[in-house]
CSV table of C-alpha atoms in Angstrom, one decimal:
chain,number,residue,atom,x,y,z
L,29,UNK,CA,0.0,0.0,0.0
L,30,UNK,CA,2.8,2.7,0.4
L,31,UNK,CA,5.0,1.8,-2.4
L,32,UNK,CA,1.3,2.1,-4.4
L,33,UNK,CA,0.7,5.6,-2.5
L,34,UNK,CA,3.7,7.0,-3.5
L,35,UNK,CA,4.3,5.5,-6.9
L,36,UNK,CA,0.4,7.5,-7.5
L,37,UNK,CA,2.0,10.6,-6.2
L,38,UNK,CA,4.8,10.5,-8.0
L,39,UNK,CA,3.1,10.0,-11.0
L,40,UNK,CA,0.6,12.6,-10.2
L,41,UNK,CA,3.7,15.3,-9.3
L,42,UNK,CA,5.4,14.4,-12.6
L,43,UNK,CA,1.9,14.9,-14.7
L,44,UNK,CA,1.5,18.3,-13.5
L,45,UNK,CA,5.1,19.2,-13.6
L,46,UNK,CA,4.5,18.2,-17.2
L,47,UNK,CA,1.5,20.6,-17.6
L,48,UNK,CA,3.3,23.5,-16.1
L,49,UNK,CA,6.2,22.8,-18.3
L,50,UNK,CA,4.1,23.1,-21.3
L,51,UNK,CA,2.7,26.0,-20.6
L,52,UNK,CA,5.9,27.8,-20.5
L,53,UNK,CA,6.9,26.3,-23.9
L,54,UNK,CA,9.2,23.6,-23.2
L,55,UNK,CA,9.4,19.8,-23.1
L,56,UNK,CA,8.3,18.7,-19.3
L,57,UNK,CA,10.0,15.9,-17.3
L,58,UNK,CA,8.0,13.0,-19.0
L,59,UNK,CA,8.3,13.6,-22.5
L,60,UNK,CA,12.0,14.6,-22.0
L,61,UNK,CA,12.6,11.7,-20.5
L,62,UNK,CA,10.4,9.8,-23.2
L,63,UNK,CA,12.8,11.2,-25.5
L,64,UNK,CA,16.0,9.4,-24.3
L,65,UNK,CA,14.3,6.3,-25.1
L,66,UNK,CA,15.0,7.1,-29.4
L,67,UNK,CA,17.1,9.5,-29.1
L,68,UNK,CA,20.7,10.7,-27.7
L,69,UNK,CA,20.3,11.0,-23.6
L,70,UNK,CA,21.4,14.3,-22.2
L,71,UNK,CA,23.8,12.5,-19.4
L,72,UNK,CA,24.6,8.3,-20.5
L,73,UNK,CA,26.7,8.2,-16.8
L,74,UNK,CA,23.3,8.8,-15.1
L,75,UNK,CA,21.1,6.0,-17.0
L,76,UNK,CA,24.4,3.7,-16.7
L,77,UNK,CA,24.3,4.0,-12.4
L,78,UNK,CA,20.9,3.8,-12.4
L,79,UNK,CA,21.1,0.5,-13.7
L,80,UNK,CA,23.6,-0.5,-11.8
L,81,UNK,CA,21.2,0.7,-9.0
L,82,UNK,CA,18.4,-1.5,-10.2
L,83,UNK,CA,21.0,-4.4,-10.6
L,84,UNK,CA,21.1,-5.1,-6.7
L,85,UNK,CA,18.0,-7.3,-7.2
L,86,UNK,CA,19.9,-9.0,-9.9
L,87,UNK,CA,22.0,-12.2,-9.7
L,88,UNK,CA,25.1,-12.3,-11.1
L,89,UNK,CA,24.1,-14.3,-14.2
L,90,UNK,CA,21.5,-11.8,-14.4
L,91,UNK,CA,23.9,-8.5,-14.4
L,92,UNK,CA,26.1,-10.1,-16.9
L,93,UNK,CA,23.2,-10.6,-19.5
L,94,UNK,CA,22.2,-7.1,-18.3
L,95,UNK,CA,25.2,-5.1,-18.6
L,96,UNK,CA,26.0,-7.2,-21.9
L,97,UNK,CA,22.4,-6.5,-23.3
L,98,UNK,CA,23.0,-2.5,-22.3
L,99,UNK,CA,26.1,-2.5,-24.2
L,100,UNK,CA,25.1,-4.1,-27.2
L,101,UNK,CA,21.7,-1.6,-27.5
L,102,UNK,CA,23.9,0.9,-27.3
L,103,UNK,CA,26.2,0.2,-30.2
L,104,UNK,CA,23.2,-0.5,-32.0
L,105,UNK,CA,22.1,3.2,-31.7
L,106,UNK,CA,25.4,4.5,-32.0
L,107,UNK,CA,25.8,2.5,-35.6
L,108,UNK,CA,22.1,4.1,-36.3
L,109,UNK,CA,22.8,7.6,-35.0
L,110,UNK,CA,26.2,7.6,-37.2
L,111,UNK,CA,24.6,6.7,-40.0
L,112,UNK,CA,21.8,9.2,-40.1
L,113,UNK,CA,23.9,12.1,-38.9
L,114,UNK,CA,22.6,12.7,-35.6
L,115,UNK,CA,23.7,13.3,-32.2
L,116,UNK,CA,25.1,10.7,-30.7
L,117,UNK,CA,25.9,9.5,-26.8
L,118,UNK,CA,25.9,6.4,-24.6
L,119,UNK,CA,23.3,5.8,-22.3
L,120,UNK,CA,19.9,4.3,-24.3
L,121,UNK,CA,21.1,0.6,-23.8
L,122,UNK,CA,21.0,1.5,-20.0
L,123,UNK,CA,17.8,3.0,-20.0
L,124,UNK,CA,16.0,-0.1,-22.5
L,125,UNK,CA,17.6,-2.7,-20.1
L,126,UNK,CA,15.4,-0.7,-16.7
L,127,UNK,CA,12.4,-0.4,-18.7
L,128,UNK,CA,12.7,-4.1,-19.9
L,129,UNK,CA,13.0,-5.5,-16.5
L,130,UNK,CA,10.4,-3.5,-15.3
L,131,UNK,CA,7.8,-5.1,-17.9
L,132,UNK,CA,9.6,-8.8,-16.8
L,133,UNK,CA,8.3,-7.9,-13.3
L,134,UNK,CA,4.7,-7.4,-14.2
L,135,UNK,CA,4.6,-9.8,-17.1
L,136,UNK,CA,6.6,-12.6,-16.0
L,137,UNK,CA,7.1,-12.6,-12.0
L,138,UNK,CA,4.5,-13.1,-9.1
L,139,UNK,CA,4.7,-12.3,-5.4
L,140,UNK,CA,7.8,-11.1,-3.4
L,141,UNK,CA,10.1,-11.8,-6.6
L,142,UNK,CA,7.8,-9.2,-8.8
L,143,UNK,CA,7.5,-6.8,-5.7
L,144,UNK,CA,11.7,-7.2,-5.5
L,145,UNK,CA,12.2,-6.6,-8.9
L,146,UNK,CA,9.7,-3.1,-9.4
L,147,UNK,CA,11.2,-2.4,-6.5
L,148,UNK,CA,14.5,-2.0,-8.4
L,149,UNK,CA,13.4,-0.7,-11.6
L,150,UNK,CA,12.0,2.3,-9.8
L,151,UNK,CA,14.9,3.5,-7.7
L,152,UNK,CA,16.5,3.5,-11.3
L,153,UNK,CA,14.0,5.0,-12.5
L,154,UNK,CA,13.5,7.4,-9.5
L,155,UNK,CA,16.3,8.2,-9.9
L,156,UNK,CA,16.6,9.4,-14.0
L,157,UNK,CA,13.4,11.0,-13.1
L,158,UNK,CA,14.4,13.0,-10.6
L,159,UNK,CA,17.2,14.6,-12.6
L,160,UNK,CA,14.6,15.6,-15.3
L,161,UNK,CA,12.4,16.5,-13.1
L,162,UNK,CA,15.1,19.1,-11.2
L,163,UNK,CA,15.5,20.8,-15.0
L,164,UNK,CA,11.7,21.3,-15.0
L,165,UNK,CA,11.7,22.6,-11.9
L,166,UNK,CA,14.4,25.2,-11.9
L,167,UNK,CA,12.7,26.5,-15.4
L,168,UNK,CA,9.7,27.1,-13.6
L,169,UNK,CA,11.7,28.8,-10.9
L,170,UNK,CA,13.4,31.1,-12.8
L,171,UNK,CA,9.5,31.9,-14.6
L,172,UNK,CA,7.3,32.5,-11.4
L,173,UNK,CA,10.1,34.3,-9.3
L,174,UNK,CA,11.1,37.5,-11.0
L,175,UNK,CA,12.9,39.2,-8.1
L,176,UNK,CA,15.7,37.3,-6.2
L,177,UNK,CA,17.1,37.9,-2.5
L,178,UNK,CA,20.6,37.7,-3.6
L,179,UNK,CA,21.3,40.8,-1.4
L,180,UNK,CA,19.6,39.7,2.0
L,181,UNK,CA,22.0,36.5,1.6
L,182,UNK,CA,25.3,38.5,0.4
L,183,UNK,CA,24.7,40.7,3.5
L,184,UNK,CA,24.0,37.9,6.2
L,185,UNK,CA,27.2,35.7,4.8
L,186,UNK,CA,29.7,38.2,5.7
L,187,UNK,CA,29.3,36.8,9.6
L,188,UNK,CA,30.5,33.2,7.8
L,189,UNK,CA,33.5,35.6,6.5
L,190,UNK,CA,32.2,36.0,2.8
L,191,UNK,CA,33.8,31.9,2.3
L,192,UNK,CA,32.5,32.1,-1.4
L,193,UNK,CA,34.6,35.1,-2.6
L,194,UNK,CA,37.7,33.6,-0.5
L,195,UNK,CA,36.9,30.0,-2.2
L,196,UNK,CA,36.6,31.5,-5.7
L,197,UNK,CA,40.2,33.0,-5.4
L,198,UNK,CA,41.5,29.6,-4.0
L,199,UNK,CA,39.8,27.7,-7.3
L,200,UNK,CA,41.3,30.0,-9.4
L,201,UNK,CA,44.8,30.1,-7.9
L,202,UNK,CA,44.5,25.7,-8.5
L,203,UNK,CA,44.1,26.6,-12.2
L,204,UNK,CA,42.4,24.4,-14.7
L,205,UNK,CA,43.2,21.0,-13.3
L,206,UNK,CA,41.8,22.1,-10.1
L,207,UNK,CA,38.8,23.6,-11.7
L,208,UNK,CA,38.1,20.5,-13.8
L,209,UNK,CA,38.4,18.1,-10.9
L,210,UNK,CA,36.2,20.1,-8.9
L,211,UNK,CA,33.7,20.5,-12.0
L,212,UNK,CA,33.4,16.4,-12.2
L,213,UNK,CA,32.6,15.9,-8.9
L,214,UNK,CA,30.0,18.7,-9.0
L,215,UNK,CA,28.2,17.5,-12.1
L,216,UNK,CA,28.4,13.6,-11.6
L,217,UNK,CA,27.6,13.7,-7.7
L,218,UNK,CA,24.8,11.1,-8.8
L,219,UNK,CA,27.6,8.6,-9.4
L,220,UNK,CA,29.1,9.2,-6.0
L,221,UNK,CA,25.5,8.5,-4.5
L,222,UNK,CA,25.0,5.6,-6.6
L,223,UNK,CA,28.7,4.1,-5.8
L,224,UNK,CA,27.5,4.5,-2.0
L,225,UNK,CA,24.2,2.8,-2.3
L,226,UNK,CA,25.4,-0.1,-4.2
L,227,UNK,CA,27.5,-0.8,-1.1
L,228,UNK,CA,24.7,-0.4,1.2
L,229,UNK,CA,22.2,-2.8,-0.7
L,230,UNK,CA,25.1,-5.3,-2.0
L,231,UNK,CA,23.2,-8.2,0.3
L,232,UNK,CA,19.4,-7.3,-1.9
L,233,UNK,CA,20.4,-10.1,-4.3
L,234,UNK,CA,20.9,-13.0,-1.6
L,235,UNK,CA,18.4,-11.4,1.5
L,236,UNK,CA,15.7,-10.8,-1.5
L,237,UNK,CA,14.7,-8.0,0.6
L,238,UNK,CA,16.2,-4.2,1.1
L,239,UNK,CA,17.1,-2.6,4.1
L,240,UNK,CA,15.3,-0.3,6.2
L,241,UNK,CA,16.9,2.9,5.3
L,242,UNK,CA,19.8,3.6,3.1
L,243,UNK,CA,21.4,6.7,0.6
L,244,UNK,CA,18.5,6.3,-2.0
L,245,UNK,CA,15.8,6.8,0.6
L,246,UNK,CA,17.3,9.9,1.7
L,247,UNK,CA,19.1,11.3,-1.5
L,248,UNK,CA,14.8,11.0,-3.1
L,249,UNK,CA,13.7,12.7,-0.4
L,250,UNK,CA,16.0,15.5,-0.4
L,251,UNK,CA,15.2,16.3,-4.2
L,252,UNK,CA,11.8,15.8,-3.5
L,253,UNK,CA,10.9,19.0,-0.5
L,254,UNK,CA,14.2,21.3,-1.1
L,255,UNK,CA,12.9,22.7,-5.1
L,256,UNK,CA,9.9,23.7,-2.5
L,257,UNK,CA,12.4,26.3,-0.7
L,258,UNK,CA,13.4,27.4,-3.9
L,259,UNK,CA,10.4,28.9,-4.4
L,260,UNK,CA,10.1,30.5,-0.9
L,261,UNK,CA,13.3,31.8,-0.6
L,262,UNK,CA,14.9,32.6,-4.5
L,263,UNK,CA,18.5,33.0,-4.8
L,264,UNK,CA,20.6,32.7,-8.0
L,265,UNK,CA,24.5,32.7,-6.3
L,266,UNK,CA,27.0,35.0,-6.1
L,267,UNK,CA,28.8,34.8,-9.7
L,268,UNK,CA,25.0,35.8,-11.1
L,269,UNK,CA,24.0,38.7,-8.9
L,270,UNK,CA,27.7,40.2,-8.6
L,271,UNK,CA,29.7,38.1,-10.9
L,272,UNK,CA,29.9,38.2,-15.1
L,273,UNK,CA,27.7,36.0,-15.5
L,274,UNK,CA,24.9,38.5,-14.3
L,275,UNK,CA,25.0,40.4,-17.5
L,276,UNK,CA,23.7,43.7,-16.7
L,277,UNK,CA,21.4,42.3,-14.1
L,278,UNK,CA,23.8,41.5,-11.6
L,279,UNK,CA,24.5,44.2,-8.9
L,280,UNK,CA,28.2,45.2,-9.8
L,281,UNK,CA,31.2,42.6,-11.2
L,282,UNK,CA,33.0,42.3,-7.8
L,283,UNK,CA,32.7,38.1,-7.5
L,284,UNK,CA,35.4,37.0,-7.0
L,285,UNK,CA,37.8,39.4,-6.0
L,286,UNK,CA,35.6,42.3,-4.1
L,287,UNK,CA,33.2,41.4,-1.1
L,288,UNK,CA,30.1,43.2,-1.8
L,289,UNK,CA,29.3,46.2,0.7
L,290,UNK,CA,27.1,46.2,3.2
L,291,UNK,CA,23.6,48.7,1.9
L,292,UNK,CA,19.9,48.3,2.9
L,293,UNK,CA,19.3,44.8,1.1
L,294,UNK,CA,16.6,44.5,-1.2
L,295,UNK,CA,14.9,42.5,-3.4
L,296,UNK,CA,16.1,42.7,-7.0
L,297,UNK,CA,14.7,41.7,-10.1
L,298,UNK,CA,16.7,39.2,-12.1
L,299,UNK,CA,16.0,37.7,-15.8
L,300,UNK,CA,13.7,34.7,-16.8
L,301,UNK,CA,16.5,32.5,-17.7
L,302,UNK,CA,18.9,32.0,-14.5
L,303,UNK,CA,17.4,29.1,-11.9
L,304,UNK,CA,16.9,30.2,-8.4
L,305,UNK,CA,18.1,27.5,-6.7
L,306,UNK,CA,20.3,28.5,-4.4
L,307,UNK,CA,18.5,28.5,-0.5
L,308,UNK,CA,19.5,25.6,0.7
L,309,UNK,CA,22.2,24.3,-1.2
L,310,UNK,CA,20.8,20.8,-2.5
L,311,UNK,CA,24.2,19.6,-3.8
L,312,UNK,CA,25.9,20.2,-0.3
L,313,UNK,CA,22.7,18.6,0.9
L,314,UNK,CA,23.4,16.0,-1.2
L,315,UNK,CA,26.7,15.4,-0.9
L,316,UNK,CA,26.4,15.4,3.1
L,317,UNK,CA,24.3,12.8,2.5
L,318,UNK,CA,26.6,10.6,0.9
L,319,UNK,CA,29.4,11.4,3.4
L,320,UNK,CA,26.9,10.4,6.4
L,321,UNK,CA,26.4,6.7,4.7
L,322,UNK,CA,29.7,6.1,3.4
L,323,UNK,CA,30.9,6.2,7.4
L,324,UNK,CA,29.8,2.5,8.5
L,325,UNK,CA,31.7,1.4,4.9
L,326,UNK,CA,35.3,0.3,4.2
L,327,UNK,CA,38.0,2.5,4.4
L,328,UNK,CA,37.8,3.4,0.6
L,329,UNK,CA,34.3,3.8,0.6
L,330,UNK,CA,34.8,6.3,3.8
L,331,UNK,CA,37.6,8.4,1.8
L,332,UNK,CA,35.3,8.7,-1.3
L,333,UNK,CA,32.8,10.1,0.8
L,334,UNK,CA,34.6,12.4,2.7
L,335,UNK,CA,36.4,13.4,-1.0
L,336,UNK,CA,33.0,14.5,-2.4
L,337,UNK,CA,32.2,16.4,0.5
L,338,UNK,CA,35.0,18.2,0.1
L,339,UNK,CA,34.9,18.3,-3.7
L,340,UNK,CA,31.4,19.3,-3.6
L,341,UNK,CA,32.0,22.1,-0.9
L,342,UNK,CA,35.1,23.4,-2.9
L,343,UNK,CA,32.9,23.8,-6.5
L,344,UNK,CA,30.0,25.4,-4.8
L,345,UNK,CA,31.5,27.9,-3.5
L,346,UNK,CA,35.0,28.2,-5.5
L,347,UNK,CA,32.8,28.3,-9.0
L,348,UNK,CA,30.1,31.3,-7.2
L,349,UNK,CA,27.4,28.8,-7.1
L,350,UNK,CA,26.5,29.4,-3.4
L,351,UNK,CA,26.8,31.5,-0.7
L,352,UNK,CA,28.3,30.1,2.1
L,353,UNK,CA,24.5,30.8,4.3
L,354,UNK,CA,23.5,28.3,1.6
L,355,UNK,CA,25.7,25.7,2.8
L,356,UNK,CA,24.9,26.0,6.2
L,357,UNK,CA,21.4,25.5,5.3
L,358,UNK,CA,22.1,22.4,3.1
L,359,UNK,CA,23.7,20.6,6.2
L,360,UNK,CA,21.2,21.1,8.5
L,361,UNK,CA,18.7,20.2,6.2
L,362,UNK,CA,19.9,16.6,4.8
L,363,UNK,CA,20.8,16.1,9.0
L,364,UNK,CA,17.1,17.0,9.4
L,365,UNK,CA,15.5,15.0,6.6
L,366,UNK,CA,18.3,11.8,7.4
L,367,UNK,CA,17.3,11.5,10.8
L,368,UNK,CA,13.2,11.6,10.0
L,369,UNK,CA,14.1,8.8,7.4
L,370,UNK,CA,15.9,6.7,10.1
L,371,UNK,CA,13.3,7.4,12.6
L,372,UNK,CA,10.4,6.1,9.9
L,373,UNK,CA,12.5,3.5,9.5
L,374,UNK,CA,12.8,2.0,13.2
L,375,UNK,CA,9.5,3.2,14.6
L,376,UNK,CA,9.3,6.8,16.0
L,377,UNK,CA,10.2,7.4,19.3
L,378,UNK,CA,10.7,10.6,21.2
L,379,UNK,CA,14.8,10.9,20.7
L,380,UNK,CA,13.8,10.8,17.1
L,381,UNK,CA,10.9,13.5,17.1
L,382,UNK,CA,13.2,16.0,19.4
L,383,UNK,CA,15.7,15.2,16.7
L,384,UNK,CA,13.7,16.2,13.8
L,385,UNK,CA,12.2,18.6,15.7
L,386,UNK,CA,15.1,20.2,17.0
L,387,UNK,CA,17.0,20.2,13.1
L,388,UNK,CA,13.7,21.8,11.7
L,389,UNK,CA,13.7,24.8,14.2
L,390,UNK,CA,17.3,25.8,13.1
L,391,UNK,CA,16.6,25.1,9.8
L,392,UNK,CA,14.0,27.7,9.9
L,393,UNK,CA,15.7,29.7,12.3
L,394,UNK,CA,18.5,30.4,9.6
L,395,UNK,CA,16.2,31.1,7.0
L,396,UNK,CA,14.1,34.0,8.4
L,397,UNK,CA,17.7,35.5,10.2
L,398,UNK,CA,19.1,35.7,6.7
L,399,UNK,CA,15.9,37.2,5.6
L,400,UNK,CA,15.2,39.5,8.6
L,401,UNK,CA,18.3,40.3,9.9
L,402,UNK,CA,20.5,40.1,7.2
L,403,UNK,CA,22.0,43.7,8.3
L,404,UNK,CA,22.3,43.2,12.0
L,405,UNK,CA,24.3,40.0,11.1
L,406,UNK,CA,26.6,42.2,8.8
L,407,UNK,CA,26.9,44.8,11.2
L,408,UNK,CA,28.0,42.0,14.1
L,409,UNK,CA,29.4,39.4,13.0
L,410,UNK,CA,32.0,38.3,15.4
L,411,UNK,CA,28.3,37.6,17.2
L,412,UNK,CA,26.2,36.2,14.3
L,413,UNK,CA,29.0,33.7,12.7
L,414,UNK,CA,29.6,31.9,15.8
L,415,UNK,CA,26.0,31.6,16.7
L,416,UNK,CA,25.1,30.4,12.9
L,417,UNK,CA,28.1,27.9,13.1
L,418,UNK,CA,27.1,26.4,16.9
L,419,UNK,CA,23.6,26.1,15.8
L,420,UNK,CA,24.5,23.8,12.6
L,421,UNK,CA,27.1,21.7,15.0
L,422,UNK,CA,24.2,21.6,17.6
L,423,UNK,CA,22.3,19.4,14.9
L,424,UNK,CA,25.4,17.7,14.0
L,425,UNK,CA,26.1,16.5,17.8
L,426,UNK,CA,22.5,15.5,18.2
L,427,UNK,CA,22.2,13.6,15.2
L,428,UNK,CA,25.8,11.4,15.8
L,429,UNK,CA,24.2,11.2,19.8
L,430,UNK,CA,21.1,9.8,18.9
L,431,UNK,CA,22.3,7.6,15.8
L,432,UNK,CA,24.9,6.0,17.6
L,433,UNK,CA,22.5,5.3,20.1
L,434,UNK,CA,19.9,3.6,18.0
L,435,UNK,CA,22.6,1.6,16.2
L,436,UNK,CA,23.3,-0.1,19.6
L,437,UNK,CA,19.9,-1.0,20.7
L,438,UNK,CA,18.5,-2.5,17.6
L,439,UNK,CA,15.2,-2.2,17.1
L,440,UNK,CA,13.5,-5.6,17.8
L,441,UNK,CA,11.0,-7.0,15.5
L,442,UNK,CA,7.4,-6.5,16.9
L,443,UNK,CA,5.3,-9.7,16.9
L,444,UNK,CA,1.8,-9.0,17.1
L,445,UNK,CA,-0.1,-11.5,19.7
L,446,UNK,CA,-2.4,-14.2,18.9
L,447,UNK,CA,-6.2,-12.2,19.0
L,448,UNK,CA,-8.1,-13.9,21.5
L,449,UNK,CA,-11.6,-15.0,20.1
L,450,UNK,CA,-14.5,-14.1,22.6
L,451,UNK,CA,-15.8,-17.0,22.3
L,452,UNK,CA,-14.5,-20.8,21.0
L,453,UNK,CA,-15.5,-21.4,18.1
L,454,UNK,CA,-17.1,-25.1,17.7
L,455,UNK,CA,-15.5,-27.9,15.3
């Protein structure tokens, strides 16, 4: 009944993202995404993890014909697509193999194994959705929010020390090595997540079940409520509003080498084109994610995810995506969202709701101070910066406390007792 629920409103958010795509002249998350199936995908690395997402459920005869049937689709296209002159990229054999074993699940399996097997096909899918559904979104954004508060932010993150002006200066001293590593990271952060999850679900295959919470659970959610903040709170970063790449809307060209000063902020009206989807930073939120569930992995598996923290932190900032309020935000928010997940996940108990409780009262804390006192935390921010920063660790302390905690009392499986009939029945 839940995977039903939300597969109808998934399907149901996607349709109307669709409609409110069309009526702003462009191609919407479902025909996009119909698209790829004929024609050249817009990213092949995304379709390839999310079938090596959906291949947990697989064995390992299974993968082999999979990966070997993905392969061979694809050099099928790529003869076709040479031949008629068209664009060409990797990516369609990936996305046939999903859809295929999604129609072997409701054509050809029954019971727990068909269950299993949808169950696969749509994380994969979930997951090349949600990445077409994130374009839709940050069009519509950048149509129904004509004025940005690029100013109230720009004032409030010079009690963080302005980090995304010092960062931009750092990125450019690396030169172009450092700027393309950086860039990777930033742009295939869905390969990081994936490398992560297949860790955490490598037993699916053998246990024929998943576990109660891992990355994917988290990483959905995430996408799913922070476009919503976009809205509420529109933002375009730093290298738009005072950087080049502003054009003439941009409030001077002082990114990265000038802070801005410190006038009466104000909302500003920015073009139709640039997203606003700054407030919270969904790719630190992300990427915090992916650091929080490589921990309990190898020692590898723990680098790479401290290495994409890092990586993610550094491009954010160092390329004038984000303001360094917007990071802030991100981490409290994935700590927030992580710890309801686990909490759904075990049962909900009251260290959980104070948890989730506690990480959405400084979530929204942060959010009206940069909107409301944006000045005053200018004006002081030898007060401001500290209390921002001890607010966000606050979270962080409470969420390893409580974690740690539930990892060492398991929770026990709940066996319902016999129901007593009132009266014997007679045989």
């Amino acid at each position: 009944m839940l995977w039903a629920a939300v597969s109808v409103v998934a399907l149901g958010f996607l349709i109307a993202l669709e409609i409110a795509a069309r009526h702003y002249g462009v191609a919407g998350p479902v025909s996009a995404q119909a698209r790829e199936v004929i024609f050249a995908p817009r990213s092949g690395t995304v379709l390839y993890a999310a079938m090596a997402l959906m291949m947990v459920v697989l064995t390992w005869r299974q993968r082999f014909l999979a990966i070997g049937a993905a392969i061979g689709i694809d050099l099928v296209f790529w003869l076709v697509r040479w031949w008629v002159g068209a664009e060409s990229m990797f990516g369609s054999g990936a996305l046939w193999v999903t859809l295929g074993c999604a129609v072997v699940a409701v054509t050809r399996r029954t019971g727990r194994e068909r269950t299993l097997l949808l169950k696969g096909a749509g994380l994969a899918l979930l997951l090349v959705a949600g990445r077409k559904t994130g374009y839709t979104w940050l069009m519509i954004t950048s149509k129904t929010r004509p004025t940005v508060l690029d100013q109230y932010v720009a004032a409030a993150d010079h009690a963080l020390g302005n980090p995304s002006w010092v960062a931009g200066r750092i990125v450019e001293a690396t030169g172009s090595v450092g700027a393309h590593v950086l860039d990777w990271v930033y742009i295939q952060l869905a390969v990081g997540a994936v490398l992560v999850a297949l860790y955490q679900l490598r037993n699916v295959a053998a246990e024929r079940r998943f576990p109660a919470h891992h990355l994917v659970r988290t990483f959905l959610v995430i996408g799913l409520l922070g476009p919503a903040f976009y809205m509420i709170f529109p933002v375009v970063g730093p290298i738009f509003a005072y950087g080049a790449d502003g054009g003439h809307w941009a409030v001077a060209n002082l990114w990265p080498d000038t802070p801005p000063q410190i006038p009466a902020p104000r909302a500003m009206p920015f073009d139709g084109i640039t997203p606003r989807n700054c407030m919270p930073s969904l790719h630190t939120a992300w990427a915090t994610a992916i650091f929080i569930h490589s921990r309990k992995g190898p020692r590898a598996l723990r680098f790479l995810g401290a290495f994409w923290l890092v990586a993610t932190l550094g491009a954010t900032l160092g390329f004038g995506y984000h303001y360094g309020a917007d990071i802030v935000a991100g981490v409290v928010f994935t700590l927030t969202i992580d710890a309801g997940m686990r909490a759904l996940s075990r049962g909900w108990d009251r260290q959980g709701a104070v948890l989730v409780v506690h990480g959405a009262a400084v979530f929204t804390a942060l959010l009206l101070s940069y909107r409301y006192l944006s000045t005053q935390m200018a004006d002081h921010p030898w007060l401001f910066g500290p209390l921002v920063v001890l607010s966000t660790a606050s979270v962080a302390v409470a969420f390893v406390r409580t974690t740690r905690s539930w990892d060492r009392l398991p929770v026990q499986p709940r066996i319902p007792e016999q129901r007593r009939e009132t009266q014997p029945e007679l045989v």
